[in-house]
Short mmCIF file of C-alpha atoms in Angstrom, two decimals:
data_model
loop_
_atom_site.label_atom_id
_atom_site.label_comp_id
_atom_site.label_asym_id
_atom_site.label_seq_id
_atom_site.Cartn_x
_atom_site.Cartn_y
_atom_site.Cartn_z
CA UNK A 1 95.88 110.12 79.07
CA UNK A 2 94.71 111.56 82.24
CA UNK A 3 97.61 113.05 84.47
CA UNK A 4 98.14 111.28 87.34
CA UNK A 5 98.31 112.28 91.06
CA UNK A 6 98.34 112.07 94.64
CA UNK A 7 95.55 112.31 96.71
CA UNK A 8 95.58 115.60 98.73
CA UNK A 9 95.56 115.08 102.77
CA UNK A 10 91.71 116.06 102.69
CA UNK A 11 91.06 113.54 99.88
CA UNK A 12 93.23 110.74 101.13
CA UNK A 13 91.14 110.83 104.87
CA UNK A 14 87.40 111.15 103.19
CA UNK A 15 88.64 107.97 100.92
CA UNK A 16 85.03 106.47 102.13
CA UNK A 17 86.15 107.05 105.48
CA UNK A 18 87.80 103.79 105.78
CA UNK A 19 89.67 103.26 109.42
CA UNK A 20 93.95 104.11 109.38
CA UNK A 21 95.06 100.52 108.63
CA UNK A 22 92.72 100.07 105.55
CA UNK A 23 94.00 102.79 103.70
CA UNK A 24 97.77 101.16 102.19
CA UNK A 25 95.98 101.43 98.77
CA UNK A 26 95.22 105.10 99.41
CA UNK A 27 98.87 105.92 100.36
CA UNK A 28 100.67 103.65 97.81
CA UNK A 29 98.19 104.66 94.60
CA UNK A 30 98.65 107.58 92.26
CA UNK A 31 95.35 107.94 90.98
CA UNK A 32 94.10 109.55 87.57
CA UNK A 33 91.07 112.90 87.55
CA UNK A 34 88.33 109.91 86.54
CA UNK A 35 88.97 107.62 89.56
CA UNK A 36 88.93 110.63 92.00
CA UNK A 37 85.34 111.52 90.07
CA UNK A 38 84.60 107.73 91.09
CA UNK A 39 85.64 108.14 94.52
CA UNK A 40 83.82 111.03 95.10
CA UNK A 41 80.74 110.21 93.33
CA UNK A 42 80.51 106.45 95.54
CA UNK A 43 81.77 107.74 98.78
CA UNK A 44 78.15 107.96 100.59
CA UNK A 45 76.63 105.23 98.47
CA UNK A 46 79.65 103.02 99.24
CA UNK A 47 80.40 103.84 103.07
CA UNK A 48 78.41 101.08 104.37
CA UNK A 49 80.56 98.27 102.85
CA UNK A 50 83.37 96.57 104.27
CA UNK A 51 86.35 96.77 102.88
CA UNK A 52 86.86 93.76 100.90
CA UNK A 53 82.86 94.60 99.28
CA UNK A 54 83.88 98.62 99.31
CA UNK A 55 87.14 97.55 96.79
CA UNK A 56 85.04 95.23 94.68
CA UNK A 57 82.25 98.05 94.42
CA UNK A 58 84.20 100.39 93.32
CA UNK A 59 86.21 97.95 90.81
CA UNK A 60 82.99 97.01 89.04
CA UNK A 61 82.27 101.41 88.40
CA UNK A 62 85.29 101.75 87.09
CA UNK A 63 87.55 102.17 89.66
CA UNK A 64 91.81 101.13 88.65
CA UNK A 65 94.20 102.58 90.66
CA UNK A 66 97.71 102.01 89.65
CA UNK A 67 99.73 99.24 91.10
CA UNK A 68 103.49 99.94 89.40
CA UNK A 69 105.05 100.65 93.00
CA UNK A 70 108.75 100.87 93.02
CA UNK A 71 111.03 97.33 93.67
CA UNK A 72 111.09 97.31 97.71
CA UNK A 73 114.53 97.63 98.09
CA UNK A 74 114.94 100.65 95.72
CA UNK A 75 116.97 101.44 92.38
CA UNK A 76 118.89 103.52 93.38
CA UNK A 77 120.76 105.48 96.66
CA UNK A 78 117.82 107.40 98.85
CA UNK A 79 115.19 105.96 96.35
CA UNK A 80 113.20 104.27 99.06
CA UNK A 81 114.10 104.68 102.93
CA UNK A 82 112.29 101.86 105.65
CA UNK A 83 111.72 102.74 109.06
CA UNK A 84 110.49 100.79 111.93
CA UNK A 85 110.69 101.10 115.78
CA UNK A 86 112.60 98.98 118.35
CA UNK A 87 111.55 99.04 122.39
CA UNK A 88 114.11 98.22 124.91
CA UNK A 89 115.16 99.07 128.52
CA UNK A 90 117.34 101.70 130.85
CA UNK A 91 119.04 99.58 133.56
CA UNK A 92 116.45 100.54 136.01
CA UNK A 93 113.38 99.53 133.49
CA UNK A 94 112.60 102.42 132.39
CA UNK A 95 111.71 102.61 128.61
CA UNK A 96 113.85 103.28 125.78
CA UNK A 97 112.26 103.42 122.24
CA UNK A 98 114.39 103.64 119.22
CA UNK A 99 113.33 105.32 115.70
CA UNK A 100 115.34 103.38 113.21
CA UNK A 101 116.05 104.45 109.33
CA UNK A 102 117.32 102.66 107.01
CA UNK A 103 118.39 103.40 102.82
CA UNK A 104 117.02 100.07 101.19
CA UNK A 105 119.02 100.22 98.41
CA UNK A 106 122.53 100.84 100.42
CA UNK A 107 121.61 99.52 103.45
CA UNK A 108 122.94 102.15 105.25
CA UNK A 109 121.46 103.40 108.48
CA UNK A 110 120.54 106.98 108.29
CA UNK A 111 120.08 107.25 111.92
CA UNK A 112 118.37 106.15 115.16
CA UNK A 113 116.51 108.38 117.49
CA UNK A 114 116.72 107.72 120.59
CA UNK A 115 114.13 108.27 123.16
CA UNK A 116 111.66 107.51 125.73
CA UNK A 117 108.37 107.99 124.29
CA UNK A 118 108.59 109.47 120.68
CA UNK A 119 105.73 110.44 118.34
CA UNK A 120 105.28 111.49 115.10
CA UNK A 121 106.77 114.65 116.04
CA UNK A 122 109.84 113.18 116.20
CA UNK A 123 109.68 111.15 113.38
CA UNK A 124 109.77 114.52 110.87
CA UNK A 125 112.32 115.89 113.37
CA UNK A 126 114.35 112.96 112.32
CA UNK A 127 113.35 112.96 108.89
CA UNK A 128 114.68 116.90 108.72
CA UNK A 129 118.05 116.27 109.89
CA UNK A 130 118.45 113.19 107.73
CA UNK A 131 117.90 115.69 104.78
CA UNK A 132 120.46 117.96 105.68
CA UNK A 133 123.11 115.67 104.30
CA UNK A 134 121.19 114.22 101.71
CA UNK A 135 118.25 114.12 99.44
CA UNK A 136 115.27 112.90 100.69
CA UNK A 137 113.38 109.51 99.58
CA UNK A 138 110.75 108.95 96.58
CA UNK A 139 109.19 106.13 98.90
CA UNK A 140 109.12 105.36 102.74
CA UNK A 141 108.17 101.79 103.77
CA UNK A 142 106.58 101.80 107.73
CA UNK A 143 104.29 99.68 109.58
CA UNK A 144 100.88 100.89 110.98
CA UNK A 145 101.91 102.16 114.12
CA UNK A 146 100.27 105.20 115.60
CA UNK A 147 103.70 107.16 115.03
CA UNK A 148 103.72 106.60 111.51
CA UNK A 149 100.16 106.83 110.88
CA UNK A 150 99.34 110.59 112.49
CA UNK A 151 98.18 113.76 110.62
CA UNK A 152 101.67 115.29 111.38
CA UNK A 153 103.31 112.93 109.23
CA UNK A 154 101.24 112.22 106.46
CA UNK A 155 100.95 116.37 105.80
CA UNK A 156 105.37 116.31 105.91
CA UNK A 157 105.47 113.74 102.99
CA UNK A 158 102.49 115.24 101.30
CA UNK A 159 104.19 118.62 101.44
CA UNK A 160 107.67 116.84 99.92
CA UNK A 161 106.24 114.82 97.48
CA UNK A 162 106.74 111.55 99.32
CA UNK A 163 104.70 108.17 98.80
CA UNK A 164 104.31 106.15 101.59
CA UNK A 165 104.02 102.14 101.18
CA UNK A 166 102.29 100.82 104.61
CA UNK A 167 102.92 97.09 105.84
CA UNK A 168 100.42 94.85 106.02
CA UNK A 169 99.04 94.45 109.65
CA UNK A 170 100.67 91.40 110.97
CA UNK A 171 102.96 91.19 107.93
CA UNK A 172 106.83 91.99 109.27
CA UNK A 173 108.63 90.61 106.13
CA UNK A 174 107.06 93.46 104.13
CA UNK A 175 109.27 95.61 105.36
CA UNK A 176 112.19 92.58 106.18
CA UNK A 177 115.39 94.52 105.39
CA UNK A 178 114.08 96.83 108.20
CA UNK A 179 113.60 93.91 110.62
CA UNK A 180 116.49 92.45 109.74
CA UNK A 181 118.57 95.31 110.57
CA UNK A 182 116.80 95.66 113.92
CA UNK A 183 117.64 92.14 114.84
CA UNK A 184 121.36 92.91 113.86
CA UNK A 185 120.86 96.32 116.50
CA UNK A 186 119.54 94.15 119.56
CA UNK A 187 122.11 91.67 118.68
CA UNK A 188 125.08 93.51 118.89
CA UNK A 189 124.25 96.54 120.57
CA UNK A 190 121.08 96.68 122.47
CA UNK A 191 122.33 92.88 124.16
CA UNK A 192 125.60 93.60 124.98
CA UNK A 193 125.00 97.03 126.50
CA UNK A 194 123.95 98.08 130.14
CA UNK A 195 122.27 101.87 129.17
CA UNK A 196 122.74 104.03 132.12
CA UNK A 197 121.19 107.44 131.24
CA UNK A 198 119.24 108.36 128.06
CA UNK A 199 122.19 110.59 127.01
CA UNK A 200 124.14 106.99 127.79
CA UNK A 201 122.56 105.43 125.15
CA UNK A 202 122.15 107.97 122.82
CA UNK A 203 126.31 107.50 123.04
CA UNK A 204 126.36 103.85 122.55
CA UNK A 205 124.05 103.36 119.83
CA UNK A 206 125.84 106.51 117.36
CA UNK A 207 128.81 104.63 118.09
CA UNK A 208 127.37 101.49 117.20
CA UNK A 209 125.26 102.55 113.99
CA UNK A 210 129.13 104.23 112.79
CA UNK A 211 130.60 100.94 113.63
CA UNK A 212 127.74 99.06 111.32
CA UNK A 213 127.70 101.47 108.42
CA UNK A 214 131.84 101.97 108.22
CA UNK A 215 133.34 98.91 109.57
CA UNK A 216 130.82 96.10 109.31
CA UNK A 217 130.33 94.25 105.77
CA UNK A 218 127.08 93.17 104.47
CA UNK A 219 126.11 89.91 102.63
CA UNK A 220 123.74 91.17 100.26
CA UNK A 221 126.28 93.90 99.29
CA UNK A 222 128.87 91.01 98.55
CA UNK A 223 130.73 92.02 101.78
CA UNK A 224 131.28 95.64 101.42
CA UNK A 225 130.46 97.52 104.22
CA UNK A 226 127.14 99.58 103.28
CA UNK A 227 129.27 102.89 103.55
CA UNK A 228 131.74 101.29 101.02
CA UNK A 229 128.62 100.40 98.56
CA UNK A 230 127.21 103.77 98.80
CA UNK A 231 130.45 105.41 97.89
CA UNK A 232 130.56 102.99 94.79
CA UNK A 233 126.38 103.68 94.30
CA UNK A 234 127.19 107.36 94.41
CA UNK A 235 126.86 107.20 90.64
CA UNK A 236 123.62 105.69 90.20
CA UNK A 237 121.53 108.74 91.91
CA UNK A 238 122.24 110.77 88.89
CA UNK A 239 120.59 107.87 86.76
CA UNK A 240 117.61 107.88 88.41
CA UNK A 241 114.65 108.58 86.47
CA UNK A 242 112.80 112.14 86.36
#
């Protein structure tokens, strides 16, 4: 059987030079040496298409990427990791944007950058110090958004080995353990806090995202606190497959 891979950086962005938020199947697919050959050989021929015509074109020459992605919420501790972003305000208005991660499978929050106006600079930034106390994730689910969907990024998780899993545009559930943890961060923290200075925040949120991952039990983790599940999960990492 042909041994399967991920498309390179160069490959991924002349996929028939389809637009950023076309290309989940790109970033979720491994692909095998003969659908590469495909893509390569229909890219010009093909590049006129729309989408929906460009997939069933290249279905009817051959073309089957594979669709075994990993369960959403992950096997396993740092087996898949969701991000998302969450806006909110200073006490004078000025903007505050928040970089949130999240372990699916523990439910833990890795962290939450905290800034004005963050790019995907800052999202590997993040992503490096995460790793320092851990290993890093076989799958990261995102949205679309320009942060997320830069060169920067896509050549980090190239370089670690990383698949990406994109949401659907105007889809928030596919990443709903994300959302659902954001609503849970307005809620308690981003509502019931006056933010004075960046550093101000920066404060209050740590303090709350400790508070949430020690102290706060989870329903889906039958009311252990997601640092108390971990601990118990610690186990299963070393069961994961190779």
């Amino acid at each position: 059987m042909a041994r399967r891979q991920i498309l390179s950086i160069s490959e991924r962005e002349s996929l028939l030079a389809l637009p950023d938020d076309e290309l989940t199947l790109t970033r979720m697919a491994y692909f095998s040496e003969h659908d590469l050959a495909l893509i390569s050989a229909h890219r010009k021929p093909a590049s006129r298409f729309g989408f929906a015509v460009l997939l069933c074109y290249l279905k009817n020459v051959g073309f089957a990427p594979d669709k075994k992605i990993p369960p959403s919420q992950g096997l396993y501790p740092n087996h898949v990791w969701g991000m998302d972003f969450v806006s909110d305000a200073l006490f004078d208005g000025r903007r505050l944007r928040l970089l949130t991660v999240i372990d699916l499978y523990t439910r833990e929050c890795l962290g939450i950058c905290v800034g004005q106006n963050l790019r995907s600079t800052e999202v590997a930034e993040m992503l490096n110090s995460i790793a320092l106390s851990r290993p890093l994730p076989r799958l990261l689910k995102m949205d679309n958004g320009s942060e997320f969907a830069g060169k920067m990024l896509d050549k980090w998780v190239y370089e670690r080995g990383i698949r990406i899993d994109f949401s659907r545009p105007g889809t928030p559930m596919d990443n709903a353990s994300v959302e659902s943890f954001n609503g849970r961060l307005r809620q308690e923290c981003l509502n019931e806090n006056w933010f004075m200075s960046l550093e101000d925040a920066r404060c209050k949120i740590e303090a709350w995202r400790i508070h949430y991952n020690q102290r706060r039990p989870h329903s889906a983790l039958g009311w252990m606190t997601p640092s108390e599940f971990a601990e118990k999960s610690a186990g299963c990492q070393n069961m994961q497959p190779t």
